[in-house]
Tab-separated table of C-alpha atoms in Angstrom:
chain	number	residue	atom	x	y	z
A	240	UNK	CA	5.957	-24.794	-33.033
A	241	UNK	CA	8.875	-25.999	-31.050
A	242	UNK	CA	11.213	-22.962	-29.466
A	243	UNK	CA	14.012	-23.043	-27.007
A	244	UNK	CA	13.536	-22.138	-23.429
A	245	UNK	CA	13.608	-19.190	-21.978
A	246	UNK	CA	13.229	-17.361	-24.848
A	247	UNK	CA	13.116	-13.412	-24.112
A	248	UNK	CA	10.407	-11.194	-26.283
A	249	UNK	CA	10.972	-7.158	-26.235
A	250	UNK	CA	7.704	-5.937	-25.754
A	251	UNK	CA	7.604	-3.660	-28.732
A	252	UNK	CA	7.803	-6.483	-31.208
A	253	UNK	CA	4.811	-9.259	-31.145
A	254	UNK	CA	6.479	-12.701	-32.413
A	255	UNK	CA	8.794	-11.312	-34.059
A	256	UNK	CA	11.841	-13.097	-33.235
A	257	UNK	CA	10.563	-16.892	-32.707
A	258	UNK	CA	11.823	-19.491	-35.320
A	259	UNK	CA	9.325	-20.417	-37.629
A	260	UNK	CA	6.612	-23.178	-37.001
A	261	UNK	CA	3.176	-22.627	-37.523
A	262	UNK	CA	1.044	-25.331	-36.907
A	263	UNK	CA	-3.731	-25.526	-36.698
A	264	UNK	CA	-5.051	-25.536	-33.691
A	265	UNK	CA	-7.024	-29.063	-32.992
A	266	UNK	CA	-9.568	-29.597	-30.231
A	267	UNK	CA	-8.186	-30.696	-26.749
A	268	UNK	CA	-4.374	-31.205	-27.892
A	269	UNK	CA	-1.912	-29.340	-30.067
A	270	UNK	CA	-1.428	-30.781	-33.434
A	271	UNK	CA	1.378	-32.870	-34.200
A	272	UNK	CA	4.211	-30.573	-35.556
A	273	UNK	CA	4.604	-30.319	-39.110
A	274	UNK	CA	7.541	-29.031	-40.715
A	275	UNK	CA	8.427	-25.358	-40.241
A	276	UNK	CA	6.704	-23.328	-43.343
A	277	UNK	CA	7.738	-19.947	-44.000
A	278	UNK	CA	6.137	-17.213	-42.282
A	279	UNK	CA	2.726	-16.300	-43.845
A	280	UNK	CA	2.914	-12.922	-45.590
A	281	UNK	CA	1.467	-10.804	-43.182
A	282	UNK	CA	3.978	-10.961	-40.752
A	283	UNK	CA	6.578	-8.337	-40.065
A	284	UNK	CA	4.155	-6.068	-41.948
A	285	UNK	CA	1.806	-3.437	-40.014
A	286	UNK	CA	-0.464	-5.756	-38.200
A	287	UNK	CA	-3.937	-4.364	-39.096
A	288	UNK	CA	-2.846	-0.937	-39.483
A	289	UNK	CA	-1.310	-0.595	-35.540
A	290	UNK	CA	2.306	0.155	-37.190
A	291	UNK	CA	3.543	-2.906	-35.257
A	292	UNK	CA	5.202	-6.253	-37.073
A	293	UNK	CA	3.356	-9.236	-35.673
A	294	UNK	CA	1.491	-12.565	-37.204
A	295	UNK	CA	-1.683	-11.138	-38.899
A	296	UNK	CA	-3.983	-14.519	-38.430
A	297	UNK	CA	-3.522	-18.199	-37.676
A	298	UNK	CA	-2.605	-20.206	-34.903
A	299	UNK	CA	0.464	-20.445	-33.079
A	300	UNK	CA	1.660	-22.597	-30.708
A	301	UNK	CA	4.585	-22.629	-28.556
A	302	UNK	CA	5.137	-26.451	-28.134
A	303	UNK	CA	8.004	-27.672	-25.140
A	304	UNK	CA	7.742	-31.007	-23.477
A	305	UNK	CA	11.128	-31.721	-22.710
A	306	UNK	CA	12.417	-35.296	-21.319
A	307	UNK	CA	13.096	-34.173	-17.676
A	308	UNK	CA	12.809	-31.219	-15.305
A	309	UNK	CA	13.463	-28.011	-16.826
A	310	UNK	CA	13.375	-24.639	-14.460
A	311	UNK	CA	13.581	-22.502	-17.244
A	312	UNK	CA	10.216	-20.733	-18.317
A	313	UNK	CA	9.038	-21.279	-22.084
A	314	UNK	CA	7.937	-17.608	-22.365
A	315	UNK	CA	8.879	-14.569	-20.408
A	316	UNK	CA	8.164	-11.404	-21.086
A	317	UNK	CA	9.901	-8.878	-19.422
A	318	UNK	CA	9.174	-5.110	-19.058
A	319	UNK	CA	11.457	-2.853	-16.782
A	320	UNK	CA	10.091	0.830	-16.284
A	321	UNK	CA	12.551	3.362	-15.195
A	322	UNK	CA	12.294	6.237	-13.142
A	323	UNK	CA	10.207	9.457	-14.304
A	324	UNK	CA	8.703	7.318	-16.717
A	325	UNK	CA	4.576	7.093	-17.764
A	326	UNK	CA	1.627	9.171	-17.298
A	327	UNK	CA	-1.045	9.848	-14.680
A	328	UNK	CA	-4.275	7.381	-14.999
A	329	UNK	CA	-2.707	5.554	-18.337
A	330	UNK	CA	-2.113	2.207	-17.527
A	331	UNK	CA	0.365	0.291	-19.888
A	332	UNK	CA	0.612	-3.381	-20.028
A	333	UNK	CA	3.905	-5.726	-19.637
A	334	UNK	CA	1.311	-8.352	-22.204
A	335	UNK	CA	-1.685	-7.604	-23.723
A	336	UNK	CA	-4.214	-9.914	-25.062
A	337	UNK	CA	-7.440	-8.301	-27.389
A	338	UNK	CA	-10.256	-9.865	-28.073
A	339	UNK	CA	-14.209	-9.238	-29.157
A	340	UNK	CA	-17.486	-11.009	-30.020
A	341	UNK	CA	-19.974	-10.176	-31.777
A	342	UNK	CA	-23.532	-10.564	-30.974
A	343	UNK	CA	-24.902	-13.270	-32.814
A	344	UNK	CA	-21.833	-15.408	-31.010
A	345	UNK	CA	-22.846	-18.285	-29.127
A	346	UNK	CA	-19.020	-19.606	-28.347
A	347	UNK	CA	-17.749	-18.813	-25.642
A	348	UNK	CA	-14.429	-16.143	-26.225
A	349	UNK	CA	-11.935	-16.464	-23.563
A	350	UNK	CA	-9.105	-13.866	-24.038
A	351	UNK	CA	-6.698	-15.492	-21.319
A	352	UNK	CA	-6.576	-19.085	-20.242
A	353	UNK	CA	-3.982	-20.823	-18.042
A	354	UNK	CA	-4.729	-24.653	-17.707
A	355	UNK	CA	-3.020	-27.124	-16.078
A	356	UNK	CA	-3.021	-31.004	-15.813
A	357	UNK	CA	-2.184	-31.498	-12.074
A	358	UNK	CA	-0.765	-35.348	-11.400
A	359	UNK	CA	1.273	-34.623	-8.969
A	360	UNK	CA	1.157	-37.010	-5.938
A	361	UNK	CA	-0.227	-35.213	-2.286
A	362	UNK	CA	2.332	-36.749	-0.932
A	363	UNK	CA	4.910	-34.771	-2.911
A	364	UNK	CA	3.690	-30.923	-0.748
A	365	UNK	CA	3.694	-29.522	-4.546
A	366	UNK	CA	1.181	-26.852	-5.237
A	367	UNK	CA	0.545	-26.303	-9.008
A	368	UNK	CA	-1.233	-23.152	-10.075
A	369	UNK	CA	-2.994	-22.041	-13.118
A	370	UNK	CA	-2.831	-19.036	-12.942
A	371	UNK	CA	-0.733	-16.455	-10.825
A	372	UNK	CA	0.017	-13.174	-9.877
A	373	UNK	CA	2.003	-12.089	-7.609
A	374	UNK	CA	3.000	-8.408	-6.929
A	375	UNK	CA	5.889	-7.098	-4.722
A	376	UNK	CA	5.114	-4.059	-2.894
A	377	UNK	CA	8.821	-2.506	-2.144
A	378	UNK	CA	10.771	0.203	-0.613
A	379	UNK	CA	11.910	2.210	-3.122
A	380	UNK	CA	13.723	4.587	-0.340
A	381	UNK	CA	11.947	7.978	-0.818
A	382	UNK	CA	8.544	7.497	0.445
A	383	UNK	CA	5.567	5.702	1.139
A	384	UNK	CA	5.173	2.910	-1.673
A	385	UNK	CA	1.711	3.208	-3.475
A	386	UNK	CA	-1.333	0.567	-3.255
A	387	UNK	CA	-0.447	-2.783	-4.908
A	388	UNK	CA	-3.044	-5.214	-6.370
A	389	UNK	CA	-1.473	-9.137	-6.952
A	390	UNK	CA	-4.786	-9.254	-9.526
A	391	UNK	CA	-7.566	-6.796	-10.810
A	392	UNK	CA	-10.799	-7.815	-12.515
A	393	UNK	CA	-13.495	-5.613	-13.538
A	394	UNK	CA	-17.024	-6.202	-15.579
A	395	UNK	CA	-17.741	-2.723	-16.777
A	396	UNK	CA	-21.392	-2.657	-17.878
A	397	UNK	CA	-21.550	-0.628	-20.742
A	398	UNK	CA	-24.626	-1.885	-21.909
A	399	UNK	CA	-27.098	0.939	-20.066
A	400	UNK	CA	-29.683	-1.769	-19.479
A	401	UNK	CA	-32.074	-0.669	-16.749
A	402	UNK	CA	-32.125	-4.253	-15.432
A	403	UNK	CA	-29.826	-6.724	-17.113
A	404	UNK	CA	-30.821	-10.227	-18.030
A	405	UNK	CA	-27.297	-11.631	-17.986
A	406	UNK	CA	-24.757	-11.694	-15.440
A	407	UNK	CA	-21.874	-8.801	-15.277
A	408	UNK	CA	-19.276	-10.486	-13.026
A	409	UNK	CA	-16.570	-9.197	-11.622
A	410	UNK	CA	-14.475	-12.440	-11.349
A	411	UNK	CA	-16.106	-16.036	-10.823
A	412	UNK	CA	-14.401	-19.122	-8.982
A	413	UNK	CA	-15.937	-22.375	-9.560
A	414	UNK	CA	-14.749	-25.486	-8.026
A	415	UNK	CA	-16.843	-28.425	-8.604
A	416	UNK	CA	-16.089	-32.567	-8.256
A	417	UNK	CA	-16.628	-34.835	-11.422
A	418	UNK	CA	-18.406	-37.912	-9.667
A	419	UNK	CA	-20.687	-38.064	-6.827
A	420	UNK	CA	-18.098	-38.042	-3.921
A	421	UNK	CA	-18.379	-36.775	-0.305
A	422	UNK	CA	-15.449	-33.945	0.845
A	423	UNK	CA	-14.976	-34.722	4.519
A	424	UNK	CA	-11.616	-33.228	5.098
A	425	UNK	CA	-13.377	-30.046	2.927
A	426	UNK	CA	-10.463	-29.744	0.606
A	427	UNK	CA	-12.650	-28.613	-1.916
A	428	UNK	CA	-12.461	-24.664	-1.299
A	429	UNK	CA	-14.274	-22.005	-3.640
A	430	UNK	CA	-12.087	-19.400	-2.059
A	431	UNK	CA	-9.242	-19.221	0.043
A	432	UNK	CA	-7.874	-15.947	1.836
A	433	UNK	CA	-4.699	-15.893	3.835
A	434	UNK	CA	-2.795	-13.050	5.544
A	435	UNK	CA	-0.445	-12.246	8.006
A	436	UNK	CA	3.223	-13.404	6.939
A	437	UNK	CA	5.505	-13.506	9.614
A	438	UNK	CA	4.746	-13.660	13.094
A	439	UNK	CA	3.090	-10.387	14.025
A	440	UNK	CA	2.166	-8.887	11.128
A	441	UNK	CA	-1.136	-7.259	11.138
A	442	UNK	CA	-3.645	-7.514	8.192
A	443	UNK	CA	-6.172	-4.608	8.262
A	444	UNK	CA	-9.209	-7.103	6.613
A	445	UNK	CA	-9.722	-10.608	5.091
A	446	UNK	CA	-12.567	-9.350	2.827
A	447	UNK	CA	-13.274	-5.468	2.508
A	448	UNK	CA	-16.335	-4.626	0.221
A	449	UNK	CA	-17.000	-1.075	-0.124
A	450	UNK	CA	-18.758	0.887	-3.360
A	451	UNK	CA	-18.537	4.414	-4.607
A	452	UNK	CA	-20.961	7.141	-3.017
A	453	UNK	CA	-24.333	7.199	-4.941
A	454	UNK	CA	-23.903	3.311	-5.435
A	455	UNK	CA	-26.431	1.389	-4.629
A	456	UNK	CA	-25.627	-2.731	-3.569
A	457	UNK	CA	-28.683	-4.754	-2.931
A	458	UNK	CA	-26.370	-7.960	-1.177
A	459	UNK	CA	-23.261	-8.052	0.516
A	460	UNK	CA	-22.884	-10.958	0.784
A	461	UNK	CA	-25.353	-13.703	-0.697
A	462	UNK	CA	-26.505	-17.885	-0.408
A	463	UNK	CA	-28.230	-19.264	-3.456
A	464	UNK	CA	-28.107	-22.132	-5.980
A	465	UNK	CA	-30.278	-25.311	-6.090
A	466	UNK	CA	-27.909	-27.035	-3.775
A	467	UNK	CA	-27.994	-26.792	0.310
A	468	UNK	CA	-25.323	-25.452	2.618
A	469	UNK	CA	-24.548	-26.774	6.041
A	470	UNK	CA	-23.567	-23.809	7.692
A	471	UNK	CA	-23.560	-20.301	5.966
A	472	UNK	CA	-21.592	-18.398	8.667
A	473	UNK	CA	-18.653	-20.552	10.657
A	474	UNK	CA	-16.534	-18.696	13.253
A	475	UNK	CA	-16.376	-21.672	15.337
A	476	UNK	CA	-12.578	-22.553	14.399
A	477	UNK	CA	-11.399	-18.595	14.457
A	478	UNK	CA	-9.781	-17.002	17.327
A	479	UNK	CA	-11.172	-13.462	17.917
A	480	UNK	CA	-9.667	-10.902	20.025
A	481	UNK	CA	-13.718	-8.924	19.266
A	482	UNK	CA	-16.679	-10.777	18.129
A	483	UNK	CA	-17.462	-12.970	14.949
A	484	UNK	CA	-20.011	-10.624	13.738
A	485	UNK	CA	-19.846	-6.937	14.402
A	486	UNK	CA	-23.048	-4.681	14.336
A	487	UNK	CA	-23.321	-0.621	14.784
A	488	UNK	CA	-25.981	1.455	16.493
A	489	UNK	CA	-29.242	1.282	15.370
A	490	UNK	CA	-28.536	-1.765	12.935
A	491	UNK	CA	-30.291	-5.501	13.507
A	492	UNK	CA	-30.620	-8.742	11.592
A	493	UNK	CA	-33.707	-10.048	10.226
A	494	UNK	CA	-34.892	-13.578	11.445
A	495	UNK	CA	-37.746	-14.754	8.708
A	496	UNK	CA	-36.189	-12.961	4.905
A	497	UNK	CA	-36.739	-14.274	1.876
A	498	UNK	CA	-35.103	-14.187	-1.162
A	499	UNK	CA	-36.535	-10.791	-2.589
A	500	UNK	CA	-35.303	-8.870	0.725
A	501	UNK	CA	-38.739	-9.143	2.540
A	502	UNK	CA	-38.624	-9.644	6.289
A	503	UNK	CA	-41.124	-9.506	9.300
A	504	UNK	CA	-39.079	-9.681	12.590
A	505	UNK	CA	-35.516	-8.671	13.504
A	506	UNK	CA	-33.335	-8.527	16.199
A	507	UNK	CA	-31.240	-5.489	16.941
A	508	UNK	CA	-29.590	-2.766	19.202
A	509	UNK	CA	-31.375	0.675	18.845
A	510	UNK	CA	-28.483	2.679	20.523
A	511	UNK	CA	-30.510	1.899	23.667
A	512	UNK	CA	-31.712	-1.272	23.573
A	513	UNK	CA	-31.701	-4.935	22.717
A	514	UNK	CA	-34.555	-4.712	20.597
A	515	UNK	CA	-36.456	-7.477	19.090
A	516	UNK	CA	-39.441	-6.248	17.172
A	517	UNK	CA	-41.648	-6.975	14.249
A	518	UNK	CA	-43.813	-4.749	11.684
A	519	UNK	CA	-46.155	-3.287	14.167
A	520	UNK	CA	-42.783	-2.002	16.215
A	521	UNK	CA	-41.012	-3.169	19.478
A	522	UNK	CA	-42.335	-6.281	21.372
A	523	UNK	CA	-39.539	-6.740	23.360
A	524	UNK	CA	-36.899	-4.507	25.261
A	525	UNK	CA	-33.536	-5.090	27.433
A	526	UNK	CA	-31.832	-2.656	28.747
A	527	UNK	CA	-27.660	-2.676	29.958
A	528	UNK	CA	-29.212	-2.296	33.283
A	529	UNK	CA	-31.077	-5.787	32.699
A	530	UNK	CA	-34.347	-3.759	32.776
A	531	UNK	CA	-36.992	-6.254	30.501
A	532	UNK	CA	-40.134	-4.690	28.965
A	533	UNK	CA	-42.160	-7.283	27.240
A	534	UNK	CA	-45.867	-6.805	25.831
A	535	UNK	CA	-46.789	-9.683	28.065
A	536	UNK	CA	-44.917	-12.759	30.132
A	537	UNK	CA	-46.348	-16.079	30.354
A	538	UNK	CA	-44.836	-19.105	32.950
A	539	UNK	CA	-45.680	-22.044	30.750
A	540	UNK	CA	-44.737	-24.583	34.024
A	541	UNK	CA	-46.103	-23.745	37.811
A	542	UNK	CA	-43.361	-25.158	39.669
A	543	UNK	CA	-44.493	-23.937	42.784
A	544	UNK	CA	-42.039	-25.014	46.000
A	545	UNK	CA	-42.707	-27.361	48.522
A	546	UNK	CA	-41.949	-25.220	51.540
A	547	UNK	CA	-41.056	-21.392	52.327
A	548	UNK	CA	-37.468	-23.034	52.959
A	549	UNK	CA	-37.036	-24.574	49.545
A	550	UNK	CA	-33.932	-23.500	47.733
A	551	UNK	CA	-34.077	-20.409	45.853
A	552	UNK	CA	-32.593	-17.016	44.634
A	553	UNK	CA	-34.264	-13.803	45.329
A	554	UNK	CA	-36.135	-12.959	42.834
A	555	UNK	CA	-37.235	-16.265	41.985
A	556	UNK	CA	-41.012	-16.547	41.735
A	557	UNK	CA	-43.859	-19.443	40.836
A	558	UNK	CA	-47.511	-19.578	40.851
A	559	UNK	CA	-49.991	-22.691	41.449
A	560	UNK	CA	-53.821	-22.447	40.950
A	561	UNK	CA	-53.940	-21.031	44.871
A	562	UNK	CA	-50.995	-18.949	45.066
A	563	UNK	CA	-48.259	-16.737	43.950
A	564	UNK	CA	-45.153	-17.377	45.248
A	565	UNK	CA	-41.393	-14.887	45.464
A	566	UNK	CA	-38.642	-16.011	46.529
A	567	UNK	CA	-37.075	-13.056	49.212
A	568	UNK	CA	-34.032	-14.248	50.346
A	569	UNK	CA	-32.175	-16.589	49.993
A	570	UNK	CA	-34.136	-20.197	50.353
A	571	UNK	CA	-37.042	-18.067	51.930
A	572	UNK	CA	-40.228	-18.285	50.274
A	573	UNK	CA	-43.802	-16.123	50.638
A	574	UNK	CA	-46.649	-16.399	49.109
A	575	UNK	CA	-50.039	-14.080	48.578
A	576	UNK	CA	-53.547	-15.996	48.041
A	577	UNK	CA	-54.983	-15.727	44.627
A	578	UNK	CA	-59.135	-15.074	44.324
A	579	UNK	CA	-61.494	-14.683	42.111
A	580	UNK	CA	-63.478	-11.267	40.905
C-alpha cells in the first residue's frame, strides 16, 4: 500500500487511520500494488478480543519509493509521557510487535527486522544503519536523571532445562563476507564500542559484564568456531594510563587450558608472590624484593671468562668443567676449583 509521508499514528489505535491498500506479501520484494480493496471485515472491530480496532490478519505493506530525496520518515510513531505518569516496574511500549511459534515450527519467526540495501559510494562519508536506537539521557532540572539504555535484549530461559541443547542468546552480531576475500584494512568489525564524546569526557567501562549473586558464568569472555584467529587479545594500538590486562590478589592465568576449562600450569600473583606453579603446587617464586626461589637452576651454556679482568657485573657468575666462577666487582673475576667425591 502506498501512504503519504510522514504519516503520524496515535498509539492507541493500530492502522487505523492509513488509506486503504492491502496487498500479499511475495518472497524477496513487495508485490506490485493492486488497486486499493476495501478493508477486510475485521478491521476496526476488537482485534482478537484486546478491545482495540486494528487489521485482524493479512499482510500490509507500507510501500514509498519516491523519485528523489525525501527527509521525511514513512512511519513515526510518537509517544510523549507527561509528568506523574506510569507505574513502578511496568514497562509500556512507544511500538509493540507480538509474535509466537509453536513447536513443531521449523521457520524461522523474526518479530522485528530492519534491512537495508546499502549502495552508497565510501566516498560519499554516509553511514546507513539498520537498525537504531538512540536514547537521550537529559536534565530534567530536579535531580539526578535515571540509568538510560540506547538498546535492551534479553533471552529469558523459561524452559527449566537442566542443560539446554539449543542456544539462549542474549543478542547475536554476525558479520560475514559473501566471496572468499582478504580484509586488510579490517573493516569488517563484529562489534564496535565507542565512548567518550567531547574532549574530556570520562567513560567508566567499554565492556562491563557482571551477573546477579548466586549466578553462576562458566566464560567471560570466549574464542571458538572452526575458523582461526590471529590475535585474541590486542592492546597494542590502545593508550593506557594502567595496564592492558588487570589482575587482583591471589588470581593467575592458566598457560595449557582446553576447551572444557581443564588446565595444568598458571601464572599468577599470590598476594606475595609472582607465582608460577603447576598441579603439584609452586615451582617457582619472585619476590618485590627480586628474591627467586626455584626447585632447581640449570646454566644450559658455560661461558666461562677469559681472565679475572673480563667485563662483568657483580653478581655475574659461570662455570667450566674446572671451575666456578663470580663476578665481585666490577670486571673482577674469582674462581673456586671444582673436585670430585
Amino acid at each position: 500500500m502506498r501512504i503519504r509521508l510522514g504519516l503520524k499514528i496515535p498509539i492507541g489505535l493500530v492502522l487505523a487511520a492509513m488509506p486503504a491498500a492491502v496487498c500479499a506479501e511475495a518472497p524477496g520484494q513487495p508485490s506490485t500494488l493492486a488497486l486499493p480493496l476495501a478493508w477486510p471485515p475485521g478491521f476496526s472491530r476488537d482485534v482478537q478480543g484486546s478491545g482495540l480496532r486494528g487489521l485482524d490478519g493479512g499482510h500490509a505493506f507500507l510501500w514509498n519509493r519516491p523519485p528523489g530525496f525525501d527527509p521525511v520518515s514513512t512511519l513515526r510513531v510518537d509517544r510523549h509521557i507527561p509528568d506523574g505518569t506510569g507505574e513502578p516496574g511496568h514497562t509500556y511500549k512507544a511500538l509493540w510487535a507480538l509474535g509466537s511459534s509453536g513447536p513443531h515450527n521449523a521457520g524461522y519467526e523474526w518479530t522485528i527486522t530492519g534491512e537495508l540495501h546499502n549502495r552508497s559510494l565510501a566516498s560519499t562519508g554516509a553511514q546507513n544503519v539498520a537498525v537504531n536506537g538512540t536514547i537521550f539521557k537529559e536534565a530534567n532540572g530536579i535531580g539526578p536523571v535515571g540509568p538510560s539504555w540506547a538498546g535492551n535484549f534479553n533471552c529469558v530461559d523459561m524452559t527449566d532445562e537442566a542443560d539446554p541443547v539449543a542456544s539462549c542468546i542474549g543478542a547475536e552480531i554476525d558479520v560475514s563476507a559473501q566471496s572468499p576475500t582478504t580484509d586488510r584494512n579490517r573493516q569488517r568489525v563484529g562489534l564496535q564500542i565507542s565512548t567518550g564524546g567531547v574532549p574530556g569526557a570520562h567513560t567508566g567501562y567499554g565492556i562491563l559484564m557482571g551477573n546477579l549473586a548466586g549466578s553462576v558464568t562458566d566464560r567471560g569472555v570466549s574464542f571458538q568456531g572452526e575458523g582461526t584467529y590471529g590475535i585474541g587479545i590486542d592492546t597494542a594500538a590502545g593508550r593506557f594510563t594502567g595496564v592492558p590486562i588487570l589482575l587482583g590478589s591471589g588470581q593467575s592465568i592458566a598457560l595449557d587450558g582446553n576447551r572444557e576449562g581443564s588446565y595444568g600450569r598458571t601464572l599468577g600473583f599470590d598476594g606475595r608472590d609472582l607465582v608460577y606453579g603447576t598441579a603439584s603446587g609452586p615451582v617457582f617464586r619472585v619476590s618485590d624484593a627480586g628474591q627467586l626461589q626455584a626447585a632447581s637452576v640449570r646454566e644450559a651454556r658455560p661461558n666461562p671468562p677469559h681472565s679475572s679482568r673480563e667485563a662483568c657485573t657483580p653478581g655475574d657468575h659461570a662455570w667450566d668443567a674446572a671451575f666456578e666462577y663470580r663476578c665481585v666487582a666490577p670486571d673482577r673475576w674469582k674462581r673456586a676449583a671444582l673436585s670430585d667425591w
